[in-house]
Coordinates of C-alpha atoms in Angstrom, one line a residue:
X5 CA 79.8 116.1 144.5
X6 CA 77.8 117.4 141.5
X7 CA 75.4 115.7 139.0
X8 CA 77.7 115.5 136.3
X9 CA 80.8 114.3 138.3
X10 CA 78.6 111.3 139.6
X11 CA 77.5 110.1 136.3
X12 CA 80.0 110.9 134.1
X13 CA 82.2 108.0 133.9
X14 CA 86.0 108.3 135.4
X15 CA 88.8 108.1 132.3
X16 CA 92.2 106.6 133.9
X17 CA 94.8 109.1 133.0
X18 CA 98.0 106.6 133.7
X19 CA 100.2 104.6 131.7
X20 CA 99.1 100.9 131.0
X21 CA 100.8 98.7 133.1
X22 CA 101.4 96.4 130.0
X23 CA 99.8 96.3 126.5
X24 CA 99.1 93.1 124.6
X25 CA 99.9 92.7 120.6
X26 CA 97.0 91.5 118.3
X27 CA 99.6 90.1 116.2
X28 CA 101.1 87.7 118.9
X29 CA 98.0 85.7 119.0
X30 CA 99.1 82.3 118.2
X31 CA 96.8 82.0 115.2
X32 CA 98.1 85.6 113.6
X33 CA 101.7 84.2 114.5
X34 CA 101.0 81.3 112.3
X35 CA 99.1 83.1 109.6
X36 CA 102.4 85.3 109.4
X37 CA 104.6 82.6 109.7
X38 CA 103.1 80.8 106.5
X39 CA 102.9 84.1 104.4
X40 CA 106.9 85.0 105.4
X41 CA 107.4 81.0 104.2
X42 CA 105.5 81.5 101.1
X43 CA 107.7 84.8 100.3
X44 CA 110.7 83.1 101.2
X45 CA 110.0 80.2 98.9
X46 CA 109.1 82.6 96.1
X47 CA 113.0 83.9 96.6
X48 CA 114.4 80.4 96.6
X49 CA 112.7 79.7 93.5
X50 CA 113.5 83.0 91.8
X51 CA 117.2 82.5 92.6
X52 CA 117.4 78.8 91.5
X53 CA 115.7 79.7 88.1
X54 CA 118.1 82.6 87.5
X55 CA 121.1 79.9 88.5
X56 CA 119.5 77.3 86.4
X57 CA 119.5 74.7 89.5
X58 CA 116.3 73.0 91.3
X59 CA 114.8 74.7 93.7
X60 CA 115.0 73.7 97.5
X61 CA 111.7 73.4 99.3
X62 CA 111.8 75.2 102.3
X63 CA 110.4 73.0 105.8
X64 CA 106.7 73.3 106.4
X65 CA 105.6 74.6 109.8
X66 CA 105.5 70.7 111.2
X67 CA 108.7 69.9 110.1
X68 CA 110.7 72.8 112.1
X69 CA 111.1 71.1 115.0
X70 CA 113.7 68.5 114.1
X71 CA 117.0 68.7 115.9
X72 CA 119.9 65.8 116.2
X73 CA 123.5 65.9 115.7
X74 CA 123.1 66.9 111.9
X75 CA 120.1 68.6 111.3
X76 CA 118.8 72.1 113.0
X77 CA 115.9 72.8 111.0
X78 CA 114.5 75.8 112.4
X79 CA 117.7 77.9 113.1
X80 CA 118.9 76.8 109.5
X81 CA 115.7 78.3 108.0
X82 CA 116.0 81.4 110.4
X83 CA 119.7 81.9 109.4
X84 CA 119.2 81.4 105.7
X85 CA 116.0 84.1 105.8
X86 CA 116.4 86.6 108.2
X87 CA 112.8 87.9 107.1
X88 CA 111.2 86.4 109.8
X89 CA 113.5 87.6 112.3
X90 CA 113.2 91.4 111.0
X91 CA 109.3 91.3 110.7
X92 CA 109.3 89.9 114.5
X93 CA 111.6 92.5 115.4
X94 CA 109.6 95.4 114.2
X95 CA 106.5 94.2 115.9
X96 CA 107.8 93.8 119.1
X97 CA 109.7 97.1 119.1
X98 CA 106.8 98.9 117.6
X99 CA 104.9 97.9 120.8
X100 CA 107.8 98.5 122.8
X101 CA 108.1 101.8 121.9
X102 CA 104.7 102.9 123.7
X103 CA 104.6 100.8 126.4
X104 CA 107.8 99.2 128.1
X105 CA 106.0 95.9 129.5
X106 CA 104.6 93.7 127.0
X107 CA 102.1 91.1 128.3
X108 CA 101.8 87.7 126.4
X109 CA 99.0 84.9 127.6
X110 CA 100.5 81.4 128.0
X111 CA 99.2 80.4 124.8
X112 CA 100.9 83.1 122.6
X113 CA 104.2 81.5 123.9
X114 CA 103.7 77.6 124.3
X115 CA 101.6 77.6 121.2
X116 CA 103.5 80.9 119.5
X117 CA 105.3 80.1 116.3
X118 CA 107.8 83.0 116.5
X119 CA 108.6 83.1 120.3
X120 CA 109.0 79.3 120.2
X121 CA 111.5 79.9 116.9
X122 CA 113.3 82.6 118.5
X123 CA 113.4 82.1 122.3
X124 CA 113.4 84.3 125.1
X125 CA 117.1 85.4 125.0
X126 CA 116.6 86.4 121.2
X127 CA 113.6 88.1 121.9
X128 CA 115.1 90.1 124.9
X129 CA 118.1 91.0 122.6
X130 CA 115.8 92.6 119.7
X131 CA 114.3 94.8 122.5
X132 CA 117.9 95.9 123.1
X133 CA 117.9 95.1 127.0
X134 CA 121.1 95.5 129.0
X135 CA 121.9 95.2 132.8
X136 CA 120.3 98.4 133.2
X137 CA 117.0 97.4 132.1
X138 CA 114.4 95.2 133.9
X139 CA 112.0 92.6 132.3
X140 CA 110.0 93.4 129.3
X141 CA 108.1 90.4 128.8
X142 CA 105.1 89.3 131.1
X143 CA 103.4 85.9 130.9
X144 CA 99.9 85.5 132.2
X145 CA 98.5 82.4 132.8
X146 CA 95.6 80.8 135.3
X147 CA 98.1 78.3 137.3
X148 CA 100.9 79.1 140.1
X149 CA 103.5 78.7 137.6
X150 CA 104.5 78.8 133.9
X151 CA 105.5 75.4 134.0
X152 CA 102.0 74.1 135.0
X153 CA 100.6 76.3 132.6
X154 CA 102.6 74.1 129.8
X155 CA 101.3 71.2 131.4
X156 CA 98.1 71.8 131.5
X157 CA 98.1 73.8 128.0
X158 CA 99.4 70.1 126.3
X159 CA 98.3 67.6 128.4
X160 CA 95.1 66.4 129.9
X161 CA 93.8 63.3 131.8
X162 CA 91.5 61.1 129.8
X163 CA 88.7 61.3 132.4
X164 CA 88.5 65.2 131.7
X165 CA 89.1 64.8 127.9
X166 CA 85.5 62.2 127.7
X167 CA 83.8 64.6 130.1
X168 CA 84.6 67.6 127.3
X169 CA 83.7 64.9 124.4
X170 CA 79.9 63.9 126.1
X171 CA 78.1 66.8 124.7
X172 CA 79.6 66.7 121.4
X173 CA 79.0 62.6 121.4
X174 CA 75.4 63.6 121.1
X175 CA 75.7 64.6 117.5
X176 CA 78.7 62.0 116.5
X177 CA 78.5 58.7 116.8
X178 CA 82.0 58.0 115.8
X179 CA 83.1 60.1 118.8
X180 CA 80.9 58.2 121.6
X181 CA 82.2 54.9 120.1
X182 CA 85.5 56.6 121.0
X183 CA 84.8 57.5 124.5
X184 CA 83.3 54.2 125.1
X185 CA 86.2 52.1 123.5
X186 CA 88.9 54.2 124.9
X187 CA 91.4 51.4 126.7
X188 CA 92.9 54.2 129.2
X189 CA 91.7 54.7 132.7
X190 CA 90.2 57.8 133.6
X191 CA 93.2 59.0 135.8
X192 CA 95.7 58.1 132.7
X193 CA 96.9 61.1 130.6
X194 CA 96.6 62.1 127.2
X195 CA 97.2 65.2 124.8
X196 CA 95.2 67.5 125.2
X197 CA 92.7 68.1 122.0
X198 CA 93.1 71.5 120.4
X199 CA 94.5 73.4 117.5
X200 CA 98.1 73.4 117.9
X201 CA 99.2 76.5 115.9
X202 CA 103.3 75.7 116.2
X203 CA 102.7 71.9 114.8
X204 CA 100.2 72.8 112.3
X205 CA 97.7 70.2 113.0
X206 CA 94.5 69.8 115.1
X207 CA 94.0 67.1 117.5
X208 CA 90.4 66.0 118.0
X209 CA 88.4 64.5 121.1
X210 CA 88.6 61.0 118.9
X211 CA 92.3 61.2 118.0
X212 CA 92.9 61.8 122.0
X213 CA 90.7 58.8 123.2
X214 CA 91.8 56.3 120.3
X215 CA 95.6 55.6 120.7
X216 CA 97.0 52.0 121.7
X217 CA 96.8 51.3 125.6
X218 CA 100.8 51.4 125.8
X219 CA 100.7 55.2 124.8
X220 CA 98.5 56.2 127.9
X221 CA 100.4 53.7 129.6
X222 CA 103.9 55.3 128.9
X223 CA 102.9 58.6 129.3
X224 CA 101.1 58.2 132.6
X225 CA 104.4 56.4 133.9
X226 CA 106.6 59.3 132.7
X227 CA 104.2 62.3 134.0
X228 CA 104.1 60.4 137.4
X229 CA 107.6 60.2 137.8
X230 CA 108.5 63.9 136.6
X231 CA 106.2 65.0 139.7
X232 CA 107.6 62.5 141.9
X233 CA 111.0 64.8 140.7
X234 CA 112.5 61.2 140.1
X235 CA 113.5 61.5 136.6
X236 CA 113.1 63.6 133.3
X237 CA 111.6 67.2 132.8
X238 CA 108.5 68.3 131.4
X239 CA 109.5 69.8 128.0
X240 CA 110.8 66.2 126.9
X241 CA 107.9 64.4 128.4
X242 CA 105.5 66.6 126.0
X243 CA 107.9 66.0 123.1
X244 CA 107.5 62.3 123.7
X245 CA 104.1 62.3 123.7
X246 CA 103.7 64.2 120.3
X247 CA 106.6 61.9 119.1
X248 CA 104.5 58.5 120.1
X249 CA 101.1 60.2 119.1
X250 CA 102.2 61.1 115.6
X251 CA 104.6 58.0 115.3
X252 CA 107.6 60.0 114.2
X253 CA 111.1 59.4 115.7
X254 CA 112.1 61.0 118.8
X255 CA 114.3 64.0 117.8
X256 CA 111.2 65.1 115.8
X257 CA 110.4 67.6 118.2
X258 CA 113.6 67.9 120.2
X259 CA 113.9 71.7 119.4
X260 CA 110.5 72.4 120.3
X261 CA 111.4 70.9 123.8
X262 CA 114.4 72.7 124.1
X263 CA 112.3 76.2 123.3
X264 CA 110.1 75.1 125.8
X265 CA 112.7 74.8 128.4
X266 CA 114.2 77.9 127.5
X267 CA 111.2 80.1 128.3
X268 CA 111.0 77.9 131.6
X269 CA 114.5 78.8 132.5
X270 CA 114.0 82.5 131.6
X271 CA 111.3 82.7 134.3
X272 CA 113.3 80.7 136.7
X273 CA 116.0 83.1 136.3
X274 CA 113.7 86.7 136.3
X275 CA 114.6 87.1 132.6
X276 CA 110.6 86.9 132.2
X277 CA 108.2 87.5 134.5
X278 CA 105.1 85.0 135.2
X279 CA 101.8 86.2 137.1
X280 CA 98.8 84.3 137.9
X281 CA 96.1 86.4 136.5
X282 CA 93.8 84.9 139.1
X283 CA 96.0 85.4 142.3
X284 CA 94.2 88.4 144.5
X285 CA 96.8 90.9 144.2
X286 CA 96.9 90.8 140.6
X287 CA 93.2 91.1 140.3
X288 CA 93.5 94.0 142.9
X289 CA 95.8 95.8 140.7
X290 CA 93.9 95.2 137.7
X291 CA 90.9 96.6 139.3
X292 CA 92.3 99.6 140.8
X293 CA 93.5 100.4 136.9
X294 CA 90.1 100.1 135.8
X295 CA 87.6 102.5 134.7
X296 CA 84.8 102.8 137.7
X297 CA 82.1 100.9 135.0
X298 CA 83.9 98.1 134.4
X299 CA 85.4 97.4 137.9
X300 CA 85.0 93.7 139.0
X301 CA 83.5 92.6 135.2
X302 CA 84.6 88.9 134.6
X303 CA 85.3 88.0 131.3
X304 CA 82.3 87.0 129.9
X305 CA 80.6 90.5 130.9
X306 CA 83.5 92.4 129.0
X307 CA 83.3 90.6 126.2
X308 CA 79.6 91.3 126.0
X309 CA 80.3 95.0 126.4
X310 CA 83.1 95.3 123.9
X311 CA 80.9 93.1 121.5
X312 CA 78.0 95.4 121.5
X313 CA 80.4 98.6 121.1
X314 CA 81.9 97.1 118.2
X315 CA 79.0 95.5 116.7
X316 CA 78.0 99.1 116.2
X317 CA 80.9 100.4 114.7
X318 CA 81.0 97.3 112.0
X319 CA 77.4 97.6 111.1
X320 CA 77.8 101.2 110.7
X321 CA 80.9 101.0 108.8
X322 CA 79.1 98.0 106.7
X323 CA 75.6 99.8 105.8
X324 CA 77.9 103.1 104.9
X325 CA 80.3 101.5 102.7
X326 CA 78.5 98.4 101.8
X327 CA 81.8 96.6 100.6
X328 CA 80.4 93.2 99.8
X329 CA 77.3 94.8 97.5
X330 CA 74.1 92.4 97.6
X331 CA 75.9 90.3 100.4
X332 CA 76.2 93.1 103.1
X333 CA 73.1 92.7 104.4
X334 CA 73.7 88.8 104.8
X335 CA 77.2 90.1 106.4
X336 CA 75.3 92.1 108.9
X337 CA 72.9 89.1 109.9
X338 CA 75.9 86.9 110.4
X339 CA 77.7 89.5 112.6
X340 CA 74.8 89.7 115.1
X341 CA 75.0 85.9 115.3
X342 CA 78.6 85.5 116.3
X343 CA 78.1 88.6 118.7
X344 CA 76.8 86.4 121.0
X345 CA 79.3 83.5 120.7
X346 CA 81.8 83.8 123.7
X347 CA 83.9 80.9 122.3
X348 CA 86.1 81.8 119.5
X349 CA 86.3 78.2 118.0
X350 CA 82.7 78.2 117.6
X351 CA 82.2 81.8 116.1
X352 CA 85.0 81.1 113.5
X353 CA 83.0 77.4 112.7
X354 CA 80.0 79.4 112.3
X355 CA 81.5 81.9 109.7
X356 CA 83.6 79.2 108.2
X357 CA 80.2 77.3 107.3
X358 CA 78.7 80.7 106.4
X359 CA 81.1 81.4 104.0
X360 CA 82.3 78.3 103.4
X361 CA 85.3 79.5 100.7
X362 CA 87.5 81.1 103.4
X363 CA 89.0 83.5 101.0
X364 CA 85.5 84.3 99.4
X365 CA 87.0 84.7 96.2
X366 CA 87.2 80.9 95.2
X367 CA 85.0 81.2 92.2
X368 CA 86.5 84.5 91.4
X369 CA 89.8 83.1 90.8
X370 CA 89.5 79.5 89.6
X371 CA 91.2 80.6 86.6
X372 CA 94.5 81.3 88.1
X373 CA 97.6 79.1 87.6
X374 CA 98.8 77.5 90.6
X375 CA 102.2 79.8 90.7
X376 CA 99.7 82.7 90.7
X377 CA 99.3 84.3 94.3
X378 CA 95.3 84.3 95.1
X379 CA 94.6 87.6 97.4
X380 CA 94.2 87.1 101.1
X381 CA 93.5 90.9 102.0
X382 CA 97.4 91.1 103.5
X383 CA 98.2 93.1 100.5
X384 CA 95.6 96.0 100.7
X385 CA 93.2 94.0 98.6
X386 CA 89.3 94.2 99.5
X387 CA 88.3 91.8 102.6
X388 CA 85.9 89.3 102.2
X389 CA 83.0 88.6 104.6
X390 CA 84.8 85.6 106.1
X391 CA 88.0 87.8 106.8
X392 CA 86.4 90.8 107.8
X393 CA 84.0 88.7 110.3
X394 CA 86.8 87.3 111.7
X395 CA 89.1 90.3 112.1
X396 CA 86.3 91.7 113.9
X397 CA 85.8 88.9 116.4
X398 CA 89.7 88.6 116.7
X399 CA 89.7 91.9 117.9
X400 CA 86.9 91.7 120.4
X401 CA 88.0 89.0 121.7
X402 CA 91.8 90.2 122.1
X403 CA 90.1 93.5 123.5
X404 CA 88.4 91.7 126.1
X405 CA 91.5 89.7 127.0
X406 CA 93.8 92.4 127.3
X407 CA 91.1 94.4 129.4
X408 CA 90.8 91.4 131.7
X409 CA 94.9 91.0 132.3
X410 CA 95.0 94.8 132.8
X411 CA 96.8 95.9 129.6
X412 CA 96.1 98.2 126.9
X413 CA 95.9 96.6 123.1
X414 CA 98.2 97.3 120.2
X415 CA 97.6 96.3 116.6
X416 CA 100.7 96.6 114.7
X417 CA 100.6 97.5 111.0
X418 CA 97.5 96.6 110.6
X419 CA 96.1 96.2 106.8
X420 CA 93.8 98.8 105.2
X421 CA 91.0 96.2 105.3
X422 CA 91.5 94.9 109.1
X423 CA 88.8 95.9 111.5
X424 CA 91.6 97.2 114.1
X425 CA 91.7 100.3 111.6
X426 CA 88.1 100.3 111.2
X427 CA 87.8 100.5 115.0
X428 CA 90.8 103.0 115.3
X429 CA 89.1 105.5 113.0
X430 CA 85.9 105.2 114.8
X431 CA 87.0 105.6 118.3
X432 CA 88.3 109.2 117.0
X433 CA 84.6 110.2 117.8
X434 CA 82.9 107.4 119.5
X435 CA 80.5 108.1 122.2
X436 CA 79.0 105.0 124.5
X437 CA 75.4 104.3 123.0
X438 CA 74.5 104.1 126.5
X439 CA 74.8 108.0 127.4
X440 CA 71.6 109.9 127.3
X441 CA 71.0 113.2 125.2
X442 CA 72.5 115.5 128.1
X443 CA 75.3 113.3 128.8
X444 CA 76.6 113.4 125.2
X445 CA 76.1 116.7 124.5
X446 CA 78.3 117.6 127.7
X447 CA 80.8 114.9 126.9
X448 CA 81.3 116.3 123.4
X449 CA 81.6 119.6 124.6
X450 CA 84.3 118.8 127.2
X451 CA 86.5 116.6 124.5
X452 CA 86.1 119.4 122.0
X453 CA 87.5 121.9 124.8
X454 CA 90.0 119.9 126.8
X455 CA 90.7 116.2 125.2
X456 CA 90.5 114.2 122.2
X457 CA 87.4 111.6 122.4
X458 CA 89.3 109.3 121.0
X459 CA 90.8 106.5 122.8
X460 CA 93.3 105.4 120.0
X461 CA 96.5 106.6 118.6
X462 CA 97.7 105.7 115.2
X463 CA 101.0 105.5 113.7
X464 CA 102.2 104.6 110.2
X465 CA 102.8 100.8 108.9
X466 CA 106.1 102.0 107.8
X467 CA 107.8 102.6 110.7
X468 CA 107.3 99.0 111.9
X469 CA 109.7 98.1 108.8
X470 CA 112.2 100.7 109.9
X471 CA 112.3 99.4 113.4
X472 CA 112.8 95.8 112.3
X473 CA 115.6 96.5 110.1
X474 CA 117.7 98.2 112.8
X475 CA 120.2 95.9 114.2
X476 CA 120.0 95.5 118.0
X477 CA 123.0 98.2 119.0
X478 CA 121.0 100.6 116.7
X479 CA 117.5 100.4 118.4
X480 CA 119.0 100.5 121.5
X481 CA 121.0 103.7 120.9
X482 CA 117.9 104.9 119.3
X483 CA 115.6 104.4 122.5
X484 CA 118.2 106.1 124.7
X485 CA 118.7 109.2 122.4
X486 CA 115.1 109.7 121.7
X487 CA 114.1 108.7 125.4
X488 CA 112.3 112.3 126.0
X489 CA 109.9 111.9 122.9
X490 CA 109.2 108.0 123.6
X491 CA 108.6 109.0 127.3
X492 CA 106.2 111.9 126.0
X493 CA 104.4 109.6 123.9
X494 CA 104.0 106.8 126.0
X495 CA 102.1 109.5 128.6
X496 CA 99.6 110.0 125.9
X497 CA 96.1 109.1 127.5
X498 CA 92.5 109.1 126.3
X499 CA 92.5 112.5 128.1
X500 CA 95.7 114.0 126.5
X501 CA 94.4 116.6 124.2
X502 CA 94.0 115.6 120.5
X503 CA 96.9 118.3 119.2
X504 CA 99.3 116.6 121.8
X505 CA 98.3 113.4 120.9
X506 CA 99.0 114.0 117.3
X507 CA 102.4 115.8 118.0
X508 CA 104.0 113.1 120.1
X509 CA 102.9 110.6 117.4
X510 CA 104.4 112.1 114.7
X511 CA 107.6 113.2 116.9
X512 CA 108.2 109.9 117.1
X513 CA 107.7 108.8 113.9
X514 CA 110.1 111.7 112.5
X515 CA 113.1 110.3 115.0
X516 CA 112.6 106.8 113.9
X517 CA 112.7 108.0 110.2
X518 CA 115.6 110.4 110.8
X519 CA 117.6 107.4 112.7
X520 CA 117.3 105.1 109.7
X521 CA 118.4 107.5 107.1
X522 CA 121.5 106.8 105.2
X523 CA 124.8 109.3 104.9
X524 CA 125.9 109.1 101.5
X525 CA 128.2 111.5 99.8
X526 CA 126.4 111.4 96.7
X527 CA 123.0 111.8 98.2
X528 CA 124.8 114.9 100.1
X529 CA 126.1 116.5 96.7
X530 CA 122.4 116.0 95.3
X531 CA 121.0 117.8 98.3
X532 CA 123.6 120.6 97.8
X533 CA 122.7 121.3 94.3
X534 CA 119.1 121.1 94.8
X535 CA 119.3 123.9 97.7
X536 CA 121.7 125.7 95.5
X537 CA 119.1 125.6 92.3
X538 CA 116.6 126.4 95.0
X539 CA 118.5 129.3 96.7
X540 CA 119.5 130.8 93.5
X541 CA 115.3 130.9 92.4
X542 CA 114.3 132.3 95.8
X543 CA 117.1 135.1 95.6
X544 CA 116.1 136.1 92.1
X545 CA 112.3 136.2 93.6
X546 CA 113.4 138.5 96.3
X547 CA 115.6 140.8 93.9
X548 CA 112.3 141.3 91.9
X549 CA 110.3 142.1 95.0
X550 CA 112.6 144.7 96.0
X551 CA 113.6 146.0 92.8
X552 CA 110.8 145.8 90.6
X553 CA 107.4 144.6 92.4
X554 CA 107.5 146.5 95.7
X555 CA 109.8 149.4 95.3
X556 CA 106.8 152.0 94.7
X557 CA 106.0 152.2 98.2
X558 CA 102.3 151.3 98.0
X559 CA 102.8 147.7 98.8
X560 CA 101.3 146.7 102.2
X561 CA 103.8 145.6 104.8
X562 CA 101.9 142.3 105.7
X563 CA 102.4 141.1 102.3
X564 CA 106.0 142.0 102.2
X565 CA 106.3 140.1 105.5
X566 CA 104.7 136.8 103.9
X567 CA 107.0 136.9 100.9
X568 CA 109.9 137.3 103.1
X569 CA 108.7 134.5 105.3
X570 CA 107.8 132.3 102.1
X571 CA 111.3 133.0 100.9
X572 CA 112.9 131.6 104.4
X573 CA 110.8 128.5 105.2
X574 CA 110.4 126.8 101.6
X575 CA 113.8 125.1 101.5
X576 CA 112.7 123.4 104.8
X577 CA 109.3 122.8 103.2
X578 CA 111.1 120.2 100.9
X579 CA 112.7 118.4 103.7
X580 CA 109.0 118.1 105.5
X581 CA 107.5 116.6 102.4
X582 CA 109.9 114.3 101.7
X583 CA 109.8 112.9 105.6
X584 CA 106.0 112.8 105.0
X585 CA 106.2 110.9 101.6
X586 CA 109.1 108.3 103.6
X587 CA 106.7 107.5 106.3
X588 CA 103.3 107.1 104.4
X589 CA 101.8 103.7 104.6
X590 CA 98.6 102.1 104.2
X591 CA 99.2 99.8 107.1
X592 CA 98.8 101.2 110.5
X593 CA 99.8 101.0 113.8
X594 CA 96.6 101.4 116.3
X595 CA 97.2 101.9 120.0
X596 CA 93.7 101.2 121.8
X597 CA 93.9 103.3 125.1
X598 CA 92.1 103.3 128.3
X599 CA 89.1 100.7 128.6

């Protein structure tokens, strides 16, 4: 074995087992839901204003889960405003085209607004699943069953909450009193302190430990009966706990309980797969698919590795572009601080403390009226230090999680100011900092002659909108009719040559665009007229070339060939330019391949 083969890291040339999607993080789902809700409310207001009637107020996130004989709030919203479903369809279908297995963390399902609102049957339908297709959704958790994951995600013993709260109580006298005066026994149950995106609320340690004694007693009795399989089921118990906790009617969270039950049933019948990420066979499979230099790395070591790599990328970007002017140096210092934090809540709290105006534009937009939209960076406006640093940390965290679970990572329709696009562009020529000068030269030569040094693929964000607008059967037919092209795109890896990567990516985008084109007599007639006019002009040029310009025999043959070629292919250029213009978008989908 040569010296180079011993030192050079092995890049896995195989399809990923599954893909994780940055858009499916529960906090990202909530952010997207709020944006769509704002847009839907604006549409309601405009329609009501045009009809000169009062506008209806759409339900907020915490009001979604009411279900009784007369009201189904969530279903009514989704049926009245289909933008929620089409947005989600575009995201999940884009990811599915690159990898047919989509991995979700248990939190993304238990607390993910879109997965809970739509349910497993609709999610599978959006992917055009049929009798010939196996499960595409894989839920990864740290327990033996998904039901146990749901239990641990929402409920906890009082003793466990008190133990975790002790550290924070040293700086909080009010929390210390709550711990001391809690009327519950340590083995009784309470709601787990957490930021619940599906409920749009945060339950603190103090909240969890300050309930009446009857709350802990009633909840503990129901849980013990459920564990003994005598009465009740887990989703209804959790729904009861939240209703009692917030002092709401029992049907307030009935639809949430139904959706949890739907996902549990989907796992039970094999429609959705569940795997324990800590199981020996799962860890063995994950390690087998990893590059040699990261085998057996735990989450913290992976996080440190990705944090170090992406710290360098963002720091270079900030120093080069200086997007925040004089505040850029301060943003770099903040970046170095959060890069050392492995807890996301701690990092976000530090960023909010450093930049308390979360949008970073409060002072600049204080004169806006309540009806004017304040920029949030999702529409292509410049991002702020708060947004960019959180985007950076979110990416590092999710890239670490994806690698830890043996999956690749996809950021679908990332906005121009999102860190995902910065990382995707930088990875096109990124060579690890640890490599020596000689190894860098060798790797650079290999990449230039054999493969693309990038470990990312980029697809226009407009493709996501097209896919989201396809009916179920149209998407299913497209996947079958374009199966060879899709298969070639899925085979792209970090060792695939650059030209091949771009060819398969563009081919996939082209077929999606063609599949969405409408057939219209008016458009066909317009196209025929344009082609006729172009053919007349080209024929006229051809006659001039033959009878006037090139008739003396002195024109070189190569020039005649070029003119003839141009006359024959110019009509196709028009279609090519129309396609390029049709799929152009500032938003990009970035596939991060390899480790």
